[in-house]
């Protein structure tokens, strides 16, 4: 197992019991930045979301507090801009694609844009709740994203267990 992915199987295994796939427990779920954000109820005071790709189009992402993004499945192309003029002209100061088993940190003050594959699932950890939201997510739409996330988390958990033997 590669050093970059050693955390993937344990993370997927720990997140699975926190994921509620029922339509009646979608409290706090929302759409933003090209993702469905599914809040995870953790035993401590951290703010953690499961992010499931909602679009393959490039999406702007405003980061208000330090944030860590751990990619469990799929891939994310990340672009960072230092000022709005660079973002408008499409000249990123940093651009990279992150696949399963890779992670990155995002910091306030920079401008970000992302593009994901349709199978992207990430764990996003931040010091405060995400405040930029496109709209609430509930009912069958929530359940669909939760089922998709569960499927990819289960695959990541099984794949890594088999690779470590």
Short mmCIF file of C-alpha atoms in Angstrom, two decimals:
data_model
loop_
_atom_site.label_atom_id
_atom_site.label_comp_id
_atom_site.label_asym_id
_atom_site.label_seq_id
_atom_site.Cartn_x
_atom_site.Cartn_y
_atom_site.Cartn_z
CA UNK A 1 0.00 0.00 0.00
CA UNK A 2 1.42 3.43 -0.89
CA UNK A 3 2.21 5.92 1.86
CA UNK A 4 -0.19 8.45 0.28
CA UNK A 5 -3.14 6.06 0.68
CA UNK A 6 -2.44 4.48 4.09
CA UNK A 7 -5.16 6.61 5.67
CA UNK A 8 -7.82 5.79 3.07
CA UNK A 9 -9.14 2.45 4.34
CA UNK A 10 -9.26 3.47 8.02
CA UNK A 11 -10.97 6.74 7.13
CA UNK A 12 -13.57 5.05 4.92
CA UNK A 13 -14.24 2.49 7.67
CA UNK A 14 -14.72 5.22 10.28
CA UNK A 15 -16.96 7.40 8.11
CA UNK A 16 -19.35 4.64 7.00
CA UNK A 17 -21.14 4.34 10.39
CA UNK A 18 -21.57 8.15 10.50
CA UNK A 19 -23.30 8.30 7.12
CA UNK A 20 -27.09 8.30 7.25
CA UNK A 21 -28.67 7.26 3.97
CA UNK A 22 -32.27 7.78 5.10
CA UNK A 23 -34.26 10.64 3.58
CA UNK A 24 -35.61 11.72 6.96
CA UNK A 25 -32.22 12.66 8.47
CA UNK A 26 -30.95 15.17 5.97
CA UNK A 27 -30.81 18.03 8.51
CA UNK A 28 -28.07 20.45 7.59
CA UNK A 29 -27.26 18.95 4.15
CA UNK A 30 -26.85 21.42 1.30
CA UNK A 31 -25.50 22.02 -2.20
CA UNK A 32 -22.53 24.35 -2.76
CA UNK A 33 -19.39 24.71 -4.89
CA UNK A 34 -20.35 21.81 -7.17
CA UNK A 35 -20.82 19.36 -4.27
CA UNK A 36 -23.53 17.94 -2.07
CA UNK A 37 -22.39 18.52 1.52
CA UNK A 38 -23.55 15.82 3.94
CA UNK A 39 -22.76 16.76 7.55
CA UNK A 40 -21.26 13.96 9.62
CA UNK A 41 -22.18 13.74 13.28
CA UNK A 42 -18.94 13.11 15.12
CA UNK A 43 -18.49 12.53 18.84
CA UNK A 44 -16.31 15.62 19.17
CA UNK A 45 -16.76 19.27 18.24
CA UNK A 46 -15.24 19.18 14.74
CA UNK A 47 -17.11 20.29 11.63
CA UNK A 48 -16.85 17.48 9.11
CA UNK A 49 -18.73 17.00 5.86
CA UNK A 50 -18.83 14.27 3.30
CA UNK A 51 -18.68 16.01 -0.10
CA UNK A 52 -20.15 14.18 -3.10
CA UNK A 53 -19.67 15.63 -6.59
CA UNK A 54 -22.77 17.28 -7.99
CA UNK A 55 -21.35 18.57 -11.28
CA UNK A 56 -18.37 18.13 -13.56
CA UNK A 57 -18.35 21.84 -14.43
CA UNK A 58 -15.74 24.09 -12.89
CA UNK A 59 -17.07 25.62 -9.68
CA UNK A 60 -15.74 28.54 -7.64
CA UNK A 61 -15.06 27.84 -4.00
CA UNK A 62 -14.70 30.56 -1.37
CA UNK A 63 -12.78 29.33 1.65
CA UNK A 64 -13.45 31.29 4.86
CA UNK A 65 -11.48 29.21 7.37
CA UNK A 66 -8.60 26.70 7.07
CA UNK A 67 -9.94 23.51 5.53
CA UNK A 68 -8.54 20.07 4.80
CA UNK A 69 -9.95 17.95 1.98
CA UNK A 70 -9.27 14.20 1.86
CA UNK A 71 -10.19 12.53 -1.43
CA UNK A 72 -11.70 9.09 -0.86
CA UNK A 73 -12.86 8.37 -4.42
CA UNK A 74 -12.70 10.02 -7.82
CA UNK A 75 -10.53 13.00 -8.64
CA UNK A 76 -10.56 16.76 -8.18
CA UNK A 77 -8.77 19.33 -10.32
CA UNK A 78 -7.94 22.25 -8.05
CA UNK A 79 -6.93 25.73 -9.20
CA UNK A 80 -5.78 28.50 -6.84
CA UNK A 81 -5.79 32.19 -7.73
CA UNK A 82 -4.25 35.03 -5.74
CA UNK A 83 -6.61 37.75 -6.94
CA UNK A 84 -9.92 38.13 -8.80
CA UNK A 85 -8.20 39.35 -12.00
CA UNK A 86 -6.25 36.08 -12.26
CA UNK A 87 -9.46 34.11 -11.69
CA UNK A 88 -11.30 36.11 -14.37
CA UNK A 89 -8.53 35.54 -16.92
CA UNK A 90 -8.09 31.86 -16.01
CA UNK A 91 -4.45 32.20 -14.87
CA UNK A 92 -4.08 30.08 -11.73
CA UNK A 93 -0.96 30.38 -9.57
CA UNK A 94 -1.34 26.71 -8.68
CA UNK A 95 -3.13 23.86 -10.42
CA UNK A 96 -3.12 20.18 -9.60
CA UNK A 97 -5.35 17.12 -9.74
CA UNK A 98 -5.89 15.13 -6.54
CA UNK A 99 -7.01 11.51 -6.76
CA UNK A 100 -8.17 8.95 -4.22
CA UNK A 101 -5.76 8.71 -1.32
CA UNK A 102 -4.53 12.29 -1.70
CA UNK A 103 -5.40 15.37 0.33
CA UNK A 104 -4.90 19.12 0.30
CA UNK A 105 -5.41 22.15 2.51
CA UNK A 106 -7.26 25.29 1.46
CA UNK A 107 -6.74 28.63 3.16
CA UNK A 108 -8.78 31.81 3.46
CA UNK A 109 -7.61 34.69 1.32
CA UNK A 110 -6.99 32.62 -1.82
CA UNK A 111 -9.56 32.04 -4.54
CA UNK A 112 -10.22 28.44 -5.57
CA UNK A 113 -12.00 26.64 -8.36
CA UNK A 114 -12.55 22.89 -8.66
CA UNK A 115 -13.66 20.40 -11.27
CA UNK A 116 -14.45 16.82 -10.25
CA UNK A 117 -15.22 13.46 -11.76
CA UNK A 118 -18.76 12.17 -11.27
CA UNK A 119 -17.55 9.65 -8.71
CA UNK A 120 -15.75 12.08 -6.39
CA UNK A 121 -16.29 11.65 -2.66
CA UNK A 122 -14.27 13.67 -0.16
CA UNK A 123 -14.12 14.22 3.56
CA UNK A 124 -13.88 17.93 4.32
CA UNK A 125 -12.75 18.99 7.79
CA UNK A 126 -12.91 22.62 8.83
CA UNK A 127 -12.86 24.70 11.99
CA UNK A 128 -16.30 26.25 11.35
CA UNK A 129 -19.37 25.30 9.29
CA UNK A 130 -19.38 26.12 5.58
CA UNK A 131 -21.40 29.32 5.14
CA UNK A 132 -21.68 29.65 1.33
CA UNK A 133 -24.63 27.50 0.27
CA UNK A 134 -26.60 27.20 -2.94
CA UNK A 135 -29.59 25.61 -1.27
CA UNK A 136 -30.77 22.88 1.11
CA UNK A 137 -30.62 19.20 0.24
CA UNK A 138 -33.27 16.87 1.56
CA UNK A 139 -35.59 14.02 0.73
CA UNK A 140 -34.82 11.75 -2.19
CA UNK A 141 -32.05 14.04 -3.49
CA UNK A 142 -30.22 13.71 -0.17
CA UNK A 143 -30.78 9.97 -0.10
CA UNK A 144 -29.35 9.59 -3.62
CA UNK A 145 -26.13 11.43 -2.72
CA UNK A 146 -25.83 9.46 0.54
CA UNK A 147 -26.23 6.13 -1.28
CA UNK A 148 -23.62 7.17 -3.84
CA UNK A 149 -21.21 8.16 -1.07
CA UNK A 150 -21.81 4.88 0.78
CA UNK A 151 -21.09 2.87 -2.37
CA UNK A 152 -17.73 4.61 -2.95
CA UNK A 153 -16.78 4.47 0.74
CA UNK A 154 -17.47 0.73 0.81
CA UNK A 155 -15.37 0.23 -2.34
CA UNK A 156 -12.49 2.24 -0.87
CA UNK A 157 -12.66 0.26 2.34
CA UNK A 158 -12.64 -3.13 0.55
CA UNK A 159 -10.01 -2.17 -2.04
CA UNK A 160 -7.53 -1.01 0.55
CA UNK A 161 -8.04 -4.04 2.77
CA UNK A 162 -7.30 -6.32 -0.18
CA UNK A 163 -4.24 -4.28 -1.17
CA UNK A 164 -2.70 -4.52 2.30
CA UNK A 165 -2.72 -8.33 2.41
#
